mmCIF file of C-alpha atoms in Angstrom:
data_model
loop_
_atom_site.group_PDB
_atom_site.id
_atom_site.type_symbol
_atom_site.label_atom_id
_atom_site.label_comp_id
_atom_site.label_asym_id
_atom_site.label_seq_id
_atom_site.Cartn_x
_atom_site.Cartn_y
_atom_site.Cartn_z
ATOM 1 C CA UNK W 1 3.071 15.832 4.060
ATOM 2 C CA UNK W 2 4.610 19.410 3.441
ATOM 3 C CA UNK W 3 2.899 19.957 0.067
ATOM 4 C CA UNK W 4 -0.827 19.146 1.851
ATOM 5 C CA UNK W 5 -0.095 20.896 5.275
ATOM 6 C CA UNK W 6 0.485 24.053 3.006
ATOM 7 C CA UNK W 7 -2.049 23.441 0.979
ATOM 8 C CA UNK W 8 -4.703 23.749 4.509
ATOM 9 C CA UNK W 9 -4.098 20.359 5.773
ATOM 10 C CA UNK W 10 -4.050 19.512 9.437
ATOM 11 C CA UNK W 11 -1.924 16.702 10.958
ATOM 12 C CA UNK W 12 -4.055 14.075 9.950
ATOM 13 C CA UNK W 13 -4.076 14.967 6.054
ATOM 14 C CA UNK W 14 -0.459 15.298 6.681
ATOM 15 C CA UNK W 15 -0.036 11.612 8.165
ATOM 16 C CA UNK W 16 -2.188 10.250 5.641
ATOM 17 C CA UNK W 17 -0.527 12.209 2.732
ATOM 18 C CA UNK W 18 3.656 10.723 3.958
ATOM 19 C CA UNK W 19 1.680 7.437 4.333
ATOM 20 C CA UNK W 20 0.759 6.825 1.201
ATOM 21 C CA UNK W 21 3.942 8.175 -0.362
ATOM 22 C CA UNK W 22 5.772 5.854 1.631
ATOM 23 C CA UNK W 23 4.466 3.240 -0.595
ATOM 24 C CA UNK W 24 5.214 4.290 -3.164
ATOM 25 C CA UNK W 25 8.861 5.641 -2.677
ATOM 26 C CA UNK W 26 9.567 2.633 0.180
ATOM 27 C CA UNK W 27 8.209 -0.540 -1.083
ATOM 28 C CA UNK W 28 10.505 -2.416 0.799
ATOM 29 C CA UNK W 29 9.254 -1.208 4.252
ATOM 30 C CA UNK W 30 5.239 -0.669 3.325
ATOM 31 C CA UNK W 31 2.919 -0.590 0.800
ATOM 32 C CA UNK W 32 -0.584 -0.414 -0.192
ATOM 33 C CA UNK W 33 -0.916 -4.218 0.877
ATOM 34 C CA UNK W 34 0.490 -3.473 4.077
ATOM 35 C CA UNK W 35 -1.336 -2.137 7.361
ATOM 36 C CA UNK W 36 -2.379 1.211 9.267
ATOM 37 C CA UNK W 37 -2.382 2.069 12.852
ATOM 38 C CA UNK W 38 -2.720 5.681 14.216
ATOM 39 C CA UNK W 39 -4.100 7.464 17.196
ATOM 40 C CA UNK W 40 -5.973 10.661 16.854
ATOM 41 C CA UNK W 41 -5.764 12.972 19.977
ATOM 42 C CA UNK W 42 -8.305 16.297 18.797
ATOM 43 C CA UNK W 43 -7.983 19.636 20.144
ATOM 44 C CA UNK W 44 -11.008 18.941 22.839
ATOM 45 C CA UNK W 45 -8.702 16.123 24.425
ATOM 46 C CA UNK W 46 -10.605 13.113 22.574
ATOM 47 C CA UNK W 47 -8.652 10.338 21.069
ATOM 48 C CA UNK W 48 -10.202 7.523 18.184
ATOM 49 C CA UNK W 49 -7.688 4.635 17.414
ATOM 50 C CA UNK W 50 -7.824 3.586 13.586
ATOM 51 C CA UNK W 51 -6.908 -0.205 13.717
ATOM 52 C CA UNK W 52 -5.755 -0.845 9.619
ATOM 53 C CA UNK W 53 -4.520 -4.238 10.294
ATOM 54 C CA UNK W 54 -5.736 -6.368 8.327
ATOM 55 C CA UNK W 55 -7.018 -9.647 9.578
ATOM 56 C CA UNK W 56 -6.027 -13.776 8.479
ATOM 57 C CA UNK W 57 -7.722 -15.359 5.377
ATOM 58 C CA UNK W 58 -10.487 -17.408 6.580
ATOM 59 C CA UNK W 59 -9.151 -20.031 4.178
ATOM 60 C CA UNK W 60 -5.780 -19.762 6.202
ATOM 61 C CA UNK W 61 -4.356 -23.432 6.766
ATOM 62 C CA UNK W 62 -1.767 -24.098 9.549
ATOM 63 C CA UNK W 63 0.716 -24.672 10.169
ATOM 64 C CA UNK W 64 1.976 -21.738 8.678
ATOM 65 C CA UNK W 65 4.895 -21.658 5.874
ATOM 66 C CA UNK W 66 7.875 -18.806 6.519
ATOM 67 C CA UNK W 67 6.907 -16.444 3.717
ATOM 68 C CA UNK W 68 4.813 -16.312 0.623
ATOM 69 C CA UNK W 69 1.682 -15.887 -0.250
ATOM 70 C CA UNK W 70 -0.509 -18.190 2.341
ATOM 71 C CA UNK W 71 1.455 -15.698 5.445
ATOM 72 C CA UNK W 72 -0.125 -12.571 3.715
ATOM 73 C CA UNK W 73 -2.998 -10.982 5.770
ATOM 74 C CA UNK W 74 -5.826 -8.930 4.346
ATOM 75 C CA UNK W 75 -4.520 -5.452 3.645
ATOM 76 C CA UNK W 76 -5.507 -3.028 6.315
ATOM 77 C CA UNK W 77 -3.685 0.039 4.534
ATOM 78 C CA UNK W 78 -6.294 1.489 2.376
ATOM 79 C CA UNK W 79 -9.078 1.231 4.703
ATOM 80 C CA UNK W 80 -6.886 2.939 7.444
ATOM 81 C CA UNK W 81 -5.343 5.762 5.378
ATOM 82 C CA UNK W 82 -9.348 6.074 3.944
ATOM 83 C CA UNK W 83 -10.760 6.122 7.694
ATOM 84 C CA UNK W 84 -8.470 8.632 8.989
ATOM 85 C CA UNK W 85 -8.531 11.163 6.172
ATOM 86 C CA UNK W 86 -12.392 10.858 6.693
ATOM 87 C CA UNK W 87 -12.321 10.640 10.196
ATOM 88 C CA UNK W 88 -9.893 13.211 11.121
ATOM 89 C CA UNK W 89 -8.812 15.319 7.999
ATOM 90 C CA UNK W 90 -9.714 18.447 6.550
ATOM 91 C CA UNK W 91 -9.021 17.692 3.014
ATOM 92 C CA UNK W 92 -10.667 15.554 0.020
ATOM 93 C CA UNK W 93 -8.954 12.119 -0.466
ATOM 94 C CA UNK W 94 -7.708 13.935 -3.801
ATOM 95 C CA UNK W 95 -6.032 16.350 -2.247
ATOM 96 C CA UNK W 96 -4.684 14.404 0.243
ATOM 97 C CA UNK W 97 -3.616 11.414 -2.088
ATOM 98 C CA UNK W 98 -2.859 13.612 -5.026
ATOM 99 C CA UNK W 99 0.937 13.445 -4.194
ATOM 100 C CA UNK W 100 1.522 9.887 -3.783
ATOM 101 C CA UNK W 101 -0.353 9.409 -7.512
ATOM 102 C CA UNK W 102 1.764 11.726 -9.384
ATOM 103 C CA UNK W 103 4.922 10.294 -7.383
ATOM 104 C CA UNK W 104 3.744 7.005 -8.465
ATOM 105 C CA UNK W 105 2.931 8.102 -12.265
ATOM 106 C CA UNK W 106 5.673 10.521 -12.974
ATOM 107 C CA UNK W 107 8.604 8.153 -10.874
ATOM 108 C CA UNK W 108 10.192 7.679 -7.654
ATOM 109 C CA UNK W 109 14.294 7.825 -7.153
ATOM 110 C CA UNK W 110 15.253 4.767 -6.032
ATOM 111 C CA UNK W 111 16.909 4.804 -2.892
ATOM 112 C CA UNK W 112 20.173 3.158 -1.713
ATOM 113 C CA UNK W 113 17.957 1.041 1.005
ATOM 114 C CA UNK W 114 15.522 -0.274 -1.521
ATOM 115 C CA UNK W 115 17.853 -1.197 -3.813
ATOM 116 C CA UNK W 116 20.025 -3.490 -0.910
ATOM 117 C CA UNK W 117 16.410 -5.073 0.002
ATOM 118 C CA UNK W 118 16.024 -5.899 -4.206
ATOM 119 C CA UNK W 119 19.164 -7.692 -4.152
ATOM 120 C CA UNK W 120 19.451 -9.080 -0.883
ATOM 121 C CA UNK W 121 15.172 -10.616 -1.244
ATOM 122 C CA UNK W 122 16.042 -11.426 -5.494
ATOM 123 C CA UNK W 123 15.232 -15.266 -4.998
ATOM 124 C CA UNK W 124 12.325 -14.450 -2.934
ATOM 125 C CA UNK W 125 11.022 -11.756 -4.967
ATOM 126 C CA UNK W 126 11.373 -14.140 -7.922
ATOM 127 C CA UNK W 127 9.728 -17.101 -6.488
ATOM 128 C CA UNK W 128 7.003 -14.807 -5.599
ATOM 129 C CA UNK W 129 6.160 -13.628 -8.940
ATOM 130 C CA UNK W 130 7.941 -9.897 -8.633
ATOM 131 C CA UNK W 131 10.428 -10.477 -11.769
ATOM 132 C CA UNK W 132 7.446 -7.832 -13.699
ATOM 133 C CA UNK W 133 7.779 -5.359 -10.794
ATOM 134 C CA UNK W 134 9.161 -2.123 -11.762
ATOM 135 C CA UNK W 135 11.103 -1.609 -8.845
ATOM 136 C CA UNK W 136 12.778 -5.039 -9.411
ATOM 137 C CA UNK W 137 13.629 -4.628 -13.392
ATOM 138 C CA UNK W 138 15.358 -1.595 -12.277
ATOM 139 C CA UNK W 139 17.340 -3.107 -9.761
ATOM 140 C CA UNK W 140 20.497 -3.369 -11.787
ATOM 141 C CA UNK W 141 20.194 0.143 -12.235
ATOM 142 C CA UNK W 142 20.622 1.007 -8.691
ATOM 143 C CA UNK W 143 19.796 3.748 -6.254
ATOM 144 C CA UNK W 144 18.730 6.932 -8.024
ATOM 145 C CA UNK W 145 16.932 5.486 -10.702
ATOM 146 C CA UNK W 146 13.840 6.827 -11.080
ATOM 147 C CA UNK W 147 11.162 3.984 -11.227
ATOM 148 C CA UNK W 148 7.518 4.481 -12.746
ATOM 149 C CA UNK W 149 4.496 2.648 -11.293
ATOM 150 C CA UNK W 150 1.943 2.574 -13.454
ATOM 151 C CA UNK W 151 -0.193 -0.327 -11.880
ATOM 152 C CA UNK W 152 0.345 1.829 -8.440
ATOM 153 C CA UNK W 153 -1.174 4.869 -10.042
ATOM 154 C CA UNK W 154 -4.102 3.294 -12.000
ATOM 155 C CA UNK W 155 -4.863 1.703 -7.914
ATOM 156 C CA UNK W 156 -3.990 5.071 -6.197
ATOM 157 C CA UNK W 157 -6.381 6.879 -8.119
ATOM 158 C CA UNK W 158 -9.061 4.535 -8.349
ATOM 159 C CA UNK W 159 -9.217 4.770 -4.671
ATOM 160 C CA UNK W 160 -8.988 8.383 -5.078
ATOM 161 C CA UNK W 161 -12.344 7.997 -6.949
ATOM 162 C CA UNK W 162 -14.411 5.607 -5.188
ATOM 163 C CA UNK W 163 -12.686 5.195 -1.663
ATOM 164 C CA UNK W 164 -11.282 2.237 -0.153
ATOM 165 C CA UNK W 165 -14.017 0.277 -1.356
ATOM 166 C CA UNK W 166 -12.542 0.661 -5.136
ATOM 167 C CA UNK W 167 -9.811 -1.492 -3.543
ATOM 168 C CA UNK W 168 -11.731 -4.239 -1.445
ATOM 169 C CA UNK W 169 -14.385 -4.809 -4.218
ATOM 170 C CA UNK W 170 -14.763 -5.165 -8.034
ATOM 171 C CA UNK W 171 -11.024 -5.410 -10.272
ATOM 172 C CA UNK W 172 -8.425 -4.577 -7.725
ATOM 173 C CA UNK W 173 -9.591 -6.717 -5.175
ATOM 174 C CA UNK W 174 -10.119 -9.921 -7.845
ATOM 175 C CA UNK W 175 -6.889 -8.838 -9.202
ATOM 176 C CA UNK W 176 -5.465 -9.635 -5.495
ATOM 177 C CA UNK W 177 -7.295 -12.895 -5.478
ATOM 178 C CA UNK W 178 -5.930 -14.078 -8.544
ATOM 179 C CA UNK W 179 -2.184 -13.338 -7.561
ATOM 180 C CA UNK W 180 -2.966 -14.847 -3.845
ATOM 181 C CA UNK W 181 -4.286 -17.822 -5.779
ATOM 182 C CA UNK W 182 -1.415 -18.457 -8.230
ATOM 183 C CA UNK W 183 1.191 -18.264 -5.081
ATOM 184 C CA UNK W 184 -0.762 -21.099 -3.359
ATOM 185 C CA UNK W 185 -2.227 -17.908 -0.740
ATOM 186 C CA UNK W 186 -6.206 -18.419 0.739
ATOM 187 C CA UNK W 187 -7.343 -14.953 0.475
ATOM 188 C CA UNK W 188 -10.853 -14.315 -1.090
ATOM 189 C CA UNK W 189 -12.762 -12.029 -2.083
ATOM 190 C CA UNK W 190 -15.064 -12.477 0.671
ATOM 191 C CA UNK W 191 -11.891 -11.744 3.148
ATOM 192 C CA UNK W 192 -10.960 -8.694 0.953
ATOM 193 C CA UNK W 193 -14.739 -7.529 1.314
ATOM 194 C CA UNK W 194 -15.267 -7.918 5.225
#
């Protein structure tokens, strides 16, 4: 947020820009599958809400289980972060986004409250198909290990390219299907695309 408020950024760019680095650097408390909601107040006294929570599958099946992949909503995150740096920023999504990529491709510290979620969620993050995760191979490691996220980067900057619909259409979105699918989750393409 510092980095793109010096850079000409106004509060919006800056929200935005700590947003998306807090999934990167906090995967434990949000992420790029997660949601977005902000209010804008502008100079003039107007105010826009950007609503980024995403909404249920409509392949959802009740009653609902306690966690896994059939709980998961849509993501609202990208198309909130995408809205309000359109909506509301001064900068280009590269700009603002630009830090969260090269966190995510040149390595995050681990920090001491990520690594107590990776132990205390290991059974769940295994039985949910997160033994592959970077952040959970370096779990043994501890906090201060600096953990690279190369599938986060290749998604970061293809919504740096095409917007948020580079992540609700074409390979990141099937990509999201396919995992939903293997966890017994509903979520389609047609949910990612709406």
């Amino acid at each position: 947020a510092l980095r793109v408020g010096a850079a000409g950024g106004n509060a919006a760019d800056a929200a935005a820009a700590a947003a998306a680095a807090l999934t990167v650097i906090l995967p434990d408390a949000c992420g790029l599958g997660g949601d977005l909601l902000c209010i804008i107040r502008k100079a003039d006294g107007t105010t826009t809400a950007i609503n980024g929570v995403g909404k249920a599958p409509a392949g959802l099946q009740l009653p609902l289980p306690t966690d896994g992949a059939q709980v998961a909503a849509v993501p609202g995150f990208v198309r909130g972060v995408c809205d309000l740096i359109e909506e509301a920023g001064t900068l280009s999504r590269d700009e603002v986004l630009a830090p969260s990529l090269e966190l995510a491709r040149d390595g995050a510290p681990m920090t001491r409250e990520t690594e107590s979620a990776l132990l205390a969620y290991v059974e769940r993050l295994s039985r949910g198909g997160a033994d592959d995760s970077p952040w959970v191979k370096a779990r043994a490691k501890g906090a201060g290990t600096i953990v690279k996220l190369p599938a986060t980067a290749a998604t970061l900057q293809a919504i740096i390219d095409g917007g948020a619909d580079a992540f609700y259409h074409g390979p990141i979105a099937e990509a999201i299907v396919r995992a939903m699918a293997r966890e017994g989750g509903t979520m389609s393409l047609e949910d990612l695309a709406s």
